Coordinates of N, CA and C in Angstrom, one line a residue:
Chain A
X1 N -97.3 59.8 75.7 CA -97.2 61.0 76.6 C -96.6 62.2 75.8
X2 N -97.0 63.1 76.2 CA -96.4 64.5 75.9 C -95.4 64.7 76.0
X3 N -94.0 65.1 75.5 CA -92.6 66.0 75.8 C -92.6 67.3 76.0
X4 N -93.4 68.0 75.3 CA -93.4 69.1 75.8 C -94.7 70.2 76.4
X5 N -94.6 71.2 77.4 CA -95.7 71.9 77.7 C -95.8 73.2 77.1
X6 N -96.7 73.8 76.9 CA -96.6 74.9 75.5 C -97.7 76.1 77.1
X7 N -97.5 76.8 76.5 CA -98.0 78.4 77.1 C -98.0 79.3 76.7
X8 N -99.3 80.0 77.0 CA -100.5 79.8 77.1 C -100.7 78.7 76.5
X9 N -102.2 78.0 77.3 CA -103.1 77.3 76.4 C -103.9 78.0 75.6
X10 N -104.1 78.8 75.9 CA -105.1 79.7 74.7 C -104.9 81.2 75.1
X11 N -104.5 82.1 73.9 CA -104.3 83.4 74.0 C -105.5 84.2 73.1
X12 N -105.7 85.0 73.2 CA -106.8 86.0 72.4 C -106.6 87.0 72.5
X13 N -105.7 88.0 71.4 CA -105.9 89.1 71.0 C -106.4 90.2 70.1
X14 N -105.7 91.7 69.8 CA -107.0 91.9 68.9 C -105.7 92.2 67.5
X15 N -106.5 92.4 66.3 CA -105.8 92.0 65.1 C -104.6 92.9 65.5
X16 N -103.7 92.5 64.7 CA -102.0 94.0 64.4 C -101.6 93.8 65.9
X17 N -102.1 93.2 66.6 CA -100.7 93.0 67.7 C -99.7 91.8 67.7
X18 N -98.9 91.6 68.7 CA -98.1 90.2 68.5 C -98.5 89.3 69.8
X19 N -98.3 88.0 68.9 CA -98.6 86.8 69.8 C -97.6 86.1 70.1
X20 N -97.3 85.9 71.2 CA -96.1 85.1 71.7 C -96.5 83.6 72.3
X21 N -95.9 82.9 71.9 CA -96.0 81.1 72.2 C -95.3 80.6 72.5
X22 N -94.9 79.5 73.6 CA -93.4 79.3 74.7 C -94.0 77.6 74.8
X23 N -93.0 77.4 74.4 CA -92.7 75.3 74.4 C -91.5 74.9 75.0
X24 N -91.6 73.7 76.2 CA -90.8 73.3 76.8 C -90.9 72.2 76.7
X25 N -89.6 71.4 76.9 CA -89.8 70.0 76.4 C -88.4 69.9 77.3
X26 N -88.7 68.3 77.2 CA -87.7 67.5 78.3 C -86.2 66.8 78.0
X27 N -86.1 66.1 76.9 CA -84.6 66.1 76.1 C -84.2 66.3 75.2
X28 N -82.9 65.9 75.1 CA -81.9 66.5 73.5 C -82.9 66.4 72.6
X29 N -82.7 67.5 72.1 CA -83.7 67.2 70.4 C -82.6 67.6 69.1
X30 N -82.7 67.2 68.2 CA -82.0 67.3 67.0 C -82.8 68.9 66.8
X31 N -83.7 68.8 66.4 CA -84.2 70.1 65.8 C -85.4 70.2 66.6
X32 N -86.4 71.6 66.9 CA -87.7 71.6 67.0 C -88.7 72.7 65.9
X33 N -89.6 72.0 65.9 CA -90.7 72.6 65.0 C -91.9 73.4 65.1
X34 N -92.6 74.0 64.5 CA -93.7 74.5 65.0 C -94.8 74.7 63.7
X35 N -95.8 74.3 64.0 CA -96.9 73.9 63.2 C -98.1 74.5 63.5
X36 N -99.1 74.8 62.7 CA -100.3 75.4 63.0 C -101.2 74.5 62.0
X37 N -102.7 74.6 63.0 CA -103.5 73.5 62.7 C -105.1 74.3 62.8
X38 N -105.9 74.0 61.7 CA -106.8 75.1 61.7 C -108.1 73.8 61.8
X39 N -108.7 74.7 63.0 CA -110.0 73.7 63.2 C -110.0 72.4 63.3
X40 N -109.2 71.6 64.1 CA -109.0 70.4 63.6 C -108.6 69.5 62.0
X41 N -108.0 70.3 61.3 CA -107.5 69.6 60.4 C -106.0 69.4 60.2
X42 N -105.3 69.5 59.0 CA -103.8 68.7 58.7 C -103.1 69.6 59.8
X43 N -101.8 69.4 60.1 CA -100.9 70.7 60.4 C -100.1 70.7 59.4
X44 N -100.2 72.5 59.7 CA -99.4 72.9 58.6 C -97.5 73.2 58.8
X45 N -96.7 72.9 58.4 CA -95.0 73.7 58.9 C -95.1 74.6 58.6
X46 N -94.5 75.4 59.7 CA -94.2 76.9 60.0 C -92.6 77.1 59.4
X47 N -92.3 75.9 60.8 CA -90.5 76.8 60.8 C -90.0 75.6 61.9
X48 N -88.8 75.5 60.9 CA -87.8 74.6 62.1 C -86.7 75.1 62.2
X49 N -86.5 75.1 63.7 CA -84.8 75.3 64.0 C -84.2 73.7 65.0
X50 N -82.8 74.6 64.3 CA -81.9 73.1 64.5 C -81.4 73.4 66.4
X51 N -80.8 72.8 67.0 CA -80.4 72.5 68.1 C -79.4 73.3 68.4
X52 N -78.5 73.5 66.8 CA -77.3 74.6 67.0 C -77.5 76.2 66.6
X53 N -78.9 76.2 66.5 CA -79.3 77.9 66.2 C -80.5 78.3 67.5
X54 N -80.3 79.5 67.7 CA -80.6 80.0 68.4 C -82.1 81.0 68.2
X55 N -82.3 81.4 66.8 CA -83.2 82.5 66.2 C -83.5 82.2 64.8
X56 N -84.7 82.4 64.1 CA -84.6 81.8 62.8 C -86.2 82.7 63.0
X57 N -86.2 83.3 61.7 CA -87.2 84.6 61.0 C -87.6 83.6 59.8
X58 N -88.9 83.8 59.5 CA -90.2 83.5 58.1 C -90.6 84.3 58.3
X59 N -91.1 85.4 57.4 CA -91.7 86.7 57.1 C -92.5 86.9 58.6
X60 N -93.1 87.2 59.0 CA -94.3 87.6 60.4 C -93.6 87.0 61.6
X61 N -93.0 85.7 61.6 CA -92.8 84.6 62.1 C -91.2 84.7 62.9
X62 N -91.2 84.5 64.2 CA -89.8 84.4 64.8 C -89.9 83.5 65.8
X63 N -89.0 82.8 65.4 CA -88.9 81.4 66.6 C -87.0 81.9 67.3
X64 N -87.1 81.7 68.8 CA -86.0 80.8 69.4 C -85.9 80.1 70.4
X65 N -84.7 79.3 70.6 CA -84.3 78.3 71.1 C -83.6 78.4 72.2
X66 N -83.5 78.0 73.5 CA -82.8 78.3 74.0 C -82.5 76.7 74.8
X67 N -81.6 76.1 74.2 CA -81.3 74.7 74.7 C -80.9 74.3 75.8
X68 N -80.2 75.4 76.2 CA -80.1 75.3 77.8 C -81.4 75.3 78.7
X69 N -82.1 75.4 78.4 CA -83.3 75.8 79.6 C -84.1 75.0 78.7
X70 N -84.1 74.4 77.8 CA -85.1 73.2 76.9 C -86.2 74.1 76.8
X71 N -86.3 75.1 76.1 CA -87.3 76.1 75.9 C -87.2 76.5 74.2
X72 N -88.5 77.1 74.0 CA -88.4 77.5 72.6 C -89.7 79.0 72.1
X73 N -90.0 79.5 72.1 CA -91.0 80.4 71.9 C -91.2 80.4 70.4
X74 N -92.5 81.2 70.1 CA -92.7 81.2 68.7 C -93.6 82.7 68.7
X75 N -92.9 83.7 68.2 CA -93.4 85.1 67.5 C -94.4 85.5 66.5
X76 N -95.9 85.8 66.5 CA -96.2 86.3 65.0 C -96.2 87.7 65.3
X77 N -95.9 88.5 64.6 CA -95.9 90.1 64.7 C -97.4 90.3 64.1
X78 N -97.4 91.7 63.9 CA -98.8 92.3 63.6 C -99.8 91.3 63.3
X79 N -100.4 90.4 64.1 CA -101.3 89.5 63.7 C -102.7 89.5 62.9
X80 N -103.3 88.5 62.5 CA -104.2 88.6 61.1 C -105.6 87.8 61.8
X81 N -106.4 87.8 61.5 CA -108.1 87.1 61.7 C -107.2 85.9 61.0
X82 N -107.0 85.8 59.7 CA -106.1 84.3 59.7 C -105.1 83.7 59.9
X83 N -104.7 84.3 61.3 CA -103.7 83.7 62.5 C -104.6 82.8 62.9
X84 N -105.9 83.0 63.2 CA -106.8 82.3 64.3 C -106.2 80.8 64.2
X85 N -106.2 80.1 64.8 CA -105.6 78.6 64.7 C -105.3 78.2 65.8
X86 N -104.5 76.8 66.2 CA -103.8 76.4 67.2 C -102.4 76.1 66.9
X87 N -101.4 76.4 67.4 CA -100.5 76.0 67.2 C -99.4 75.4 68.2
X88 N -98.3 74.2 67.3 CA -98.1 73.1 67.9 C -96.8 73.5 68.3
X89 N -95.8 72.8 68.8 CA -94.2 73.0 69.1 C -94.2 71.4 68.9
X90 N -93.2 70.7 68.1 CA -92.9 69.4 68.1 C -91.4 69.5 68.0
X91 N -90.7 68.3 69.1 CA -89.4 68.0 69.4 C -89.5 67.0 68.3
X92 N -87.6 66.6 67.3 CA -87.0 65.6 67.2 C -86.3 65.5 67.4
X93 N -86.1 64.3 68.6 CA -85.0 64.0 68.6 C -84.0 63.5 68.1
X94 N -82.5 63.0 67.9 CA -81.8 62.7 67.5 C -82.0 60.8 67.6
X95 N -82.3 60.4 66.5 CA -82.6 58.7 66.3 C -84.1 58.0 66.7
X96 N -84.6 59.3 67.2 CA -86.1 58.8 67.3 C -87.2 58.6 66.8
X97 N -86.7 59.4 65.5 CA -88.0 58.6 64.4 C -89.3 59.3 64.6
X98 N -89.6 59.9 65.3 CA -91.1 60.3 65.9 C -90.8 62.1 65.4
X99 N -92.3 62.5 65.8 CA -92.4 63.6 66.7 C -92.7 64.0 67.7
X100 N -92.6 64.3 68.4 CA -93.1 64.4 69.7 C -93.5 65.6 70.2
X101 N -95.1 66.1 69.7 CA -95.9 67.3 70.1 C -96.1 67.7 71.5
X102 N -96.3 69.2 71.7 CA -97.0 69.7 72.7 C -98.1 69.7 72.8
X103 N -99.2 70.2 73.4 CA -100.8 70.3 73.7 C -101.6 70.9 73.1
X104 N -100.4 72.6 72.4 CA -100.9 73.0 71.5 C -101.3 74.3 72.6
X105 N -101.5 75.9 71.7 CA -102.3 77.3 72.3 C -103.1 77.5 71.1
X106 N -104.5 77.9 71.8 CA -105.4 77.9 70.9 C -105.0 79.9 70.7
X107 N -105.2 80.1 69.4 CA -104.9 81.9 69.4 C -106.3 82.1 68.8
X108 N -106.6 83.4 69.1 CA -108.0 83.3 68.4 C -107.4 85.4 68.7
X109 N -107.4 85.4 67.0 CA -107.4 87.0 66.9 C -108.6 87.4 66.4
X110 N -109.1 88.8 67.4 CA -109.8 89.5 67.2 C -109.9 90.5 65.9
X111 N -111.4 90.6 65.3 CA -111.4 91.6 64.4 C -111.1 93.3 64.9
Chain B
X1 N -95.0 69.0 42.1 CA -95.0 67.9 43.3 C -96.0 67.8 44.1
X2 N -96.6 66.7 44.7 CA -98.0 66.2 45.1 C -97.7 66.2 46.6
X3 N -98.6 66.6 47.5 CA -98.2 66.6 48.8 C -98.7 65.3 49.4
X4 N -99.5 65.3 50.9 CA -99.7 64.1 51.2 C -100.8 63.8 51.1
X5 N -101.8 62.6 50.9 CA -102.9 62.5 50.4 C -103.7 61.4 51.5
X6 N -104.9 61.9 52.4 CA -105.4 60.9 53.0 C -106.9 60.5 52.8
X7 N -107.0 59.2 52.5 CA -108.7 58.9 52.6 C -109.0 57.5 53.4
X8 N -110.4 58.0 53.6 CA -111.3 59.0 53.7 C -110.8 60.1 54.6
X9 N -111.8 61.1 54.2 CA -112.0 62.0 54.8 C -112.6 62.2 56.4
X10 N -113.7 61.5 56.3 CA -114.7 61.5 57.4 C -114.5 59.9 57.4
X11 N -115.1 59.2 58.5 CA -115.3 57.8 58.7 C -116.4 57.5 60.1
X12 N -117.2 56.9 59.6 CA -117.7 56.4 61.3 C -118.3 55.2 61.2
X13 N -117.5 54.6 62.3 CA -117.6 52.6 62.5 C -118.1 52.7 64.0
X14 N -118.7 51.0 63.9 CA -118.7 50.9 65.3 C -118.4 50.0 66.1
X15 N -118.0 50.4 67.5 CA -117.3 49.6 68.0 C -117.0 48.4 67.9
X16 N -115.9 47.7 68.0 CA -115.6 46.3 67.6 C -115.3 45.8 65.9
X17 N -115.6 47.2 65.3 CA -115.6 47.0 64.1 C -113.7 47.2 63.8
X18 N -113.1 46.4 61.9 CA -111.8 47.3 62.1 C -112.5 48.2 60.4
X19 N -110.9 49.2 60.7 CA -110.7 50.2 59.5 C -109.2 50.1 59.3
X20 N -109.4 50.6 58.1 CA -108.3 50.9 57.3 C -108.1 52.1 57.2
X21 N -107.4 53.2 56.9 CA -106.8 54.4 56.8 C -105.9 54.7 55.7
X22 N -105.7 55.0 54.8 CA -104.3 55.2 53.7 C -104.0 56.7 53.5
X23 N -102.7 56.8 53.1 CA -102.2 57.8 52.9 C -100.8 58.2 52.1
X24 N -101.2 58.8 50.8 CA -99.8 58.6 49.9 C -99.1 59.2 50.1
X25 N -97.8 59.4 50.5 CA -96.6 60.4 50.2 C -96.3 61.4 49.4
X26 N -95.9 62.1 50.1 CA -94.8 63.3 49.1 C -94.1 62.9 48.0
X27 N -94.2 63.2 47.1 CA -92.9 62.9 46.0 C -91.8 63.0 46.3
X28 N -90.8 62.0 46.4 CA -89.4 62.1 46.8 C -89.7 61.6 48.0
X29 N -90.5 61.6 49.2 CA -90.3 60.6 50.2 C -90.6 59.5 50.3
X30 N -89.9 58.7 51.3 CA -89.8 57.4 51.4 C -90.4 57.1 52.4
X31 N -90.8 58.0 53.7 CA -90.8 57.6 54.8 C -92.3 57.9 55.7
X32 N -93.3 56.7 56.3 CA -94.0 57.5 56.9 C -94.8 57.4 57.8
X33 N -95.1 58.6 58.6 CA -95.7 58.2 60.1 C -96.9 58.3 60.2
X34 N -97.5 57.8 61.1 CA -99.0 57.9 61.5 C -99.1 58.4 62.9
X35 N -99.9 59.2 63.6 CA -100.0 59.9 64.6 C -101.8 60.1 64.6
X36 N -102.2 60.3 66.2 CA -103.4 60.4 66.4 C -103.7 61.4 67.3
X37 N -104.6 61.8 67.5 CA -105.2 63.2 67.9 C -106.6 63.4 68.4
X38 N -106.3 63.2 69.5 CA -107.5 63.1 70.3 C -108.0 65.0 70.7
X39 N -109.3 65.3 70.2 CA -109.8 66.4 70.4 C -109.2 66.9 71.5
X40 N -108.5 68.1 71.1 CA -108.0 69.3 72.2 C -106.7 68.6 72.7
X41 N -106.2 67.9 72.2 CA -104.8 67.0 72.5 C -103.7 67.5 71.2
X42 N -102.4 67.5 71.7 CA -101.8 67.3 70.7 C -101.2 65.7 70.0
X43 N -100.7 65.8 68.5 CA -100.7 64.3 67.9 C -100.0 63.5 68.8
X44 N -100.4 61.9 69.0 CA -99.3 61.0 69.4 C -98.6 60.1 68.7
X45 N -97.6 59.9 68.7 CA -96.9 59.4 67.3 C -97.3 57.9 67.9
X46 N -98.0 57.0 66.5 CA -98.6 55.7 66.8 C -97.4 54.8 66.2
X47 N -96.2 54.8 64.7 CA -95.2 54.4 64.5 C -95.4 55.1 63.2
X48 N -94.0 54.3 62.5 CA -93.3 54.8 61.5 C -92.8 53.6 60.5
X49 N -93.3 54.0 59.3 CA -92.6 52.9 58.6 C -91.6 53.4 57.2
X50 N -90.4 52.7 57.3 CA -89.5 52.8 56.1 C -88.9 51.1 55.6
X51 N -88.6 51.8 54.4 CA -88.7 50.7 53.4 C -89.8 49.8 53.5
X52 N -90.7 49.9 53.7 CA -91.7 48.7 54.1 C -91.9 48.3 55.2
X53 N -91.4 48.8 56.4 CA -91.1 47.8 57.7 C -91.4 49.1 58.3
X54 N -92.1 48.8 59.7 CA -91.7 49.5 60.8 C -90.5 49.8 61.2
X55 N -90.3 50.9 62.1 CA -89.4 51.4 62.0 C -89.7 52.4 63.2
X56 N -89.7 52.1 64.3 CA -90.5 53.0 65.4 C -91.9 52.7 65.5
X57 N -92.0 52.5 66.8 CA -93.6 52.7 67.7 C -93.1 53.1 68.5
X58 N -95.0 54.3 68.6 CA -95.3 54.6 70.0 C -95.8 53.9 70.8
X59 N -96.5 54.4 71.9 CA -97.4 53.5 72.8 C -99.0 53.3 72.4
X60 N -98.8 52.2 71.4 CA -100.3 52.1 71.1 C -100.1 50.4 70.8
X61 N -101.4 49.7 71.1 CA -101.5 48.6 71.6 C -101.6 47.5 69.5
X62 N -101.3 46.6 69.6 CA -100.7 45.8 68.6 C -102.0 45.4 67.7
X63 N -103.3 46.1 68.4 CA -104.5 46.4 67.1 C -104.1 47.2 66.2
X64 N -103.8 47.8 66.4 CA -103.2 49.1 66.1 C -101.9 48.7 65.1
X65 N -102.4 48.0 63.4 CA -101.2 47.8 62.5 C -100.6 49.0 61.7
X66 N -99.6 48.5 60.6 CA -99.9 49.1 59.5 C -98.7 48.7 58.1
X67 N -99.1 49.0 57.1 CA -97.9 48.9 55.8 C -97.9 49.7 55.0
X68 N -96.8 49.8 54.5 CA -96.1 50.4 53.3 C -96.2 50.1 52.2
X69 N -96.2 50.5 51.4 CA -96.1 50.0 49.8 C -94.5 49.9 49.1
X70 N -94.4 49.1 48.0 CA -93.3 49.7 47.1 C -93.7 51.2 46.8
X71 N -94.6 51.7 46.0 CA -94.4 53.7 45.9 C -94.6 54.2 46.8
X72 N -94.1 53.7 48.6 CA -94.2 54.7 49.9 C -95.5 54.8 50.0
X73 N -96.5 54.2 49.8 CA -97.9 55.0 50.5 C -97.8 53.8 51.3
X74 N -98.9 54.1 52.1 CA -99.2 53.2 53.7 C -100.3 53.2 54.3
X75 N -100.5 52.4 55.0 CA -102.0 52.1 55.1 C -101.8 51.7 56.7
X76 N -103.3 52.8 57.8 CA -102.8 52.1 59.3 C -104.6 51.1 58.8
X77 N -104.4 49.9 59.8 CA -105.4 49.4 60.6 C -105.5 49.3 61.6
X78 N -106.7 49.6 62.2 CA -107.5 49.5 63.8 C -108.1 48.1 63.5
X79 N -107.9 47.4 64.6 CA -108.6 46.2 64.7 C -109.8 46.4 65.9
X80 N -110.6 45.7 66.7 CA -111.6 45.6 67.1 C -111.7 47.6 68.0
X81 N -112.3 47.6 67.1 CA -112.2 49.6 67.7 C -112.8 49.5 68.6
X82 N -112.3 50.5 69.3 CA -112.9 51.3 70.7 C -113.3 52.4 70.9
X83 N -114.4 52.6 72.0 CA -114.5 54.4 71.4 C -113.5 55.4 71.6
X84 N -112.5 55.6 72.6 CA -111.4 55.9 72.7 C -110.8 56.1 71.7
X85 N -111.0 55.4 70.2 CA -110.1 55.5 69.0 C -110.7 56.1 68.2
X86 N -111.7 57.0 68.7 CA -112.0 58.1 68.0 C -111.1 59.3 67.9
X87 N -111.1 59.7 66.8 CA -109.8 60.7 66.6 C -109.6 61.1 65.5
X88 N -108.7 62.5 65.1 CA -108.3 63.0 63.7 C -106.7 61.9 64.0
X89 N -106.6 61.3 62.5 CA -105.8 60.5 62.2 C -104.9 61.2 61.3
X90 N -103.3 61.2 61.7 CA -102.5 62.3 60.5 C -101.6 61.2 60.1
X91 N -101.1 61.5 58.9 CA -99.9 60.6 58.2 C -99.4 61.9 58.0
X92 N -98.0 61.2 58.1 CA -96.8 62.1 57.7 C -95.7 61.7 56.7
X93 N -95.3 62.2 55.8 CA -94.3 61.6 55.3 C -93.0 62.4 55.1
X94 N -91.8 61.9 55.2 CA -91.0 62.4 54.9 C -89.5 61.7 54.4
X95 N -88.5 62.2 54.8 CA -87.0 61.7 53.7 C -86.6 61.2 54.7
X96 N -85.8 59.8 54.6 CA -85.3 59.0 55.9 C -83.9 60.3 55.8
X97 N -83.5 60.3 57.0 CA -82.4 61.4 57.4 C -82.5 62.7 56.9
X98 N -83.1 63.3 56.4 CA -83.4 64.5 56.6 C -84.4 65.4 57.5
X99 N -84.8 66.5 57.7 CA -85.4 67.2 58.4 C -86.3 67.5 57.7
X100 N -87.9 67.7 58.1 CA -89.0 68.2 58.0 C -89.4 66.9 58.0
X101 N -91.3 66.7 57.6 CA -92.2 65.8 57.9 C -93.2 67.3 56.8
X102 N -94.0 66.3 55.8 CA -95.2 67.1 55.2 C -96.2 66.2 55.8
X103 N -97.4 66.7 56.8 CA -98.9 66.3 57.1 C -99.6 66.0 56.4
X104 N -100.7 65.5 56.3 CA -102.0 65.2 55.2 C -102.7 66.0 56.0
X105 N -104.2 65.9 55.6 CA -105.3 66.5 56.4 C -106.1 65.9 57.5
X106 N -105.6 64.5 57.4 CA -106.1 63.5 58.2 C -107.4 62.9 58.0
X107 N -107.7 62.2 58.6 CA -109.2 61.3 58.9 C -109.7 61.2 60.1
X108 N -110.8 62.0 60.5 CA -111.9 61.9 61.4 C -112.5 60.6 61.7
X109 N -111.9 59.9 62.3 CA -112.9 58.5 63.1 C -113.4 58.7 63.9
X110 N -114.8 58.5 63.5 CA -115.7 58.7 65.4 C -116.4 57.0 65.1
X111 N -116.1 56.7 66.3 CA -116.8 54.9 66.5 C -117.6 55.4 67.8
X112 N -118.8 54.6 67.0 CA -120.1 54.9 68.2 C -120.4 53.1 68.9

C-alpha cells in the first residue's frame, strides 16, 4: 500500500513558470525524498530532507517539511520542456528498510 | 564510480513461466532493494537484502525470491508469473545506515 498521497495528480503548465508538488504521508519518517521519473524509466534523486529540517534548496528546486502536519511539498522555479516528467515523494522511515512512495504528479510543461 | 546496473532491459514471458532479474550496485554499496511499479502507480517496495540475506519484505507473495552476491549484486526471481506481474522492475542500492538509495533503470516485464 501506499504511505503517502501526493497533489496534484497531474499539473500542466507553460515553460518559466513554477510548479508546486505537495506529499502527505502517514508516520514518523527518518528523512523524505523526492524523485523524478521520465516516461517510465529509472527514478532519478532530486533532494532529501531530514525530519529535523524544515527547507532545503538544489539550484531550481525547493523542498519543505512540515512534520507536524506530515506534509512535504516540492518547488521547481522557472520551469523547462525538460521538467516534463512525474515526480515521486518517498518516506523513510526510521528502521524500515524500505521506501515507501507516493502515486506520483504527472507535470507536463508547455512550450 | 559505476551506478546501478539492470538487465535486461525489456523482457516478455508467459504466464506460469519464472524470470530472473539482476542488478549490480553502486560502488561502495552494500545494500539492495527491489521494488515494482505497476503503470501509473508508484514503486512498491518487494524486499531488501544485506549481507546476503534478506533484510525486509514487503507485501509480495513467497514466488516472489531473491539473492545477493559476495560483490552486492542481486538477483529477484518470479516464480510461476502472473499477468499482474507485469511491471517496470527497479533495484536500488545503497549503504546500510546511511541516507540516499541510487535507482537503476529498471526492467519492463510484460507476461502475456
Amino acid at each position: 500500500s501506499q504511505q503517502g498521497e501526493e497533489d496534484p495528480q497531474a499539473l500542466s503548465i507553460q515553460e518559466g513558470e513554477n510548479a508546486t508538488m505537495n506529499c502527505s504521508y502517514k508516520t514518523s519518517i527518518n528523512n523524505l525524498q523526492w524523485y523524478r521519473q521520465n516516461s517510465g524509466r529509472g527514478l532519478v534523486h532530486l533532494i532529501l530532507i531530514r525530519s529535523n529540517e524544515r527547507e532545503k534548496h538544489s539550484g531550481r528546486l525547493r523542498v519543505t517539511l512540515d512534520t507536524s502536519k506530515k506534509s512535504s511539498s516540492l518547488l521547481i522555479t522557472a520551469s523547462r520542456a525538460a521538467d516534463t516528467a512525474s515526480y515521486f515523494c518517498a518516506t523513510d522511515a526510521r528502521g524500515a528498510q524500505k521506501l515507501v512512495f507516493g502515486q506520483g504528479t504527472r507535470l507536463t510543461i508547455n512550450p | 564510480e559505476t551506478g546501478v546496473t539492470q538487465s535486461p532491459t525489456h523482457l516478455i514471458k508467459t504466464r506460469g513461466q519464472q524470470v530472473t532479474l539482476r542488478c549490480s550496485s553502486q560502488s561502495g554499496h552494500n545494500t539492495v532493494s527491489w521494488y515494482q511499479q505497476a503503470l501509473g502507480q508508484g514503486p512498491q517496495f518487494i524486499f531488501q537484502y544485506y549481507r546476503e540475506e534478506e533484510n525486509g519484505r514487503g507485501n509480495f507473495p513467497p514466488r516472489f525470491s531473491g539473492l545477493q552476491f559476495p560483490n552486492y549484486s542481486s538477483e529477484l526471481n518470479v516464480n510461476a508469473l502472473e499477468l499482474d506481474d507485469s511491471a517496470l522492475y527497479l533495484c536500488a542500492s545503497s549503504l546500510q545506515g546511511a541516507d540516499g538509495y541510487t535507482f537503476g533503470s529498471g526492467t519492463r516485464l510484460t507476461v502475456v
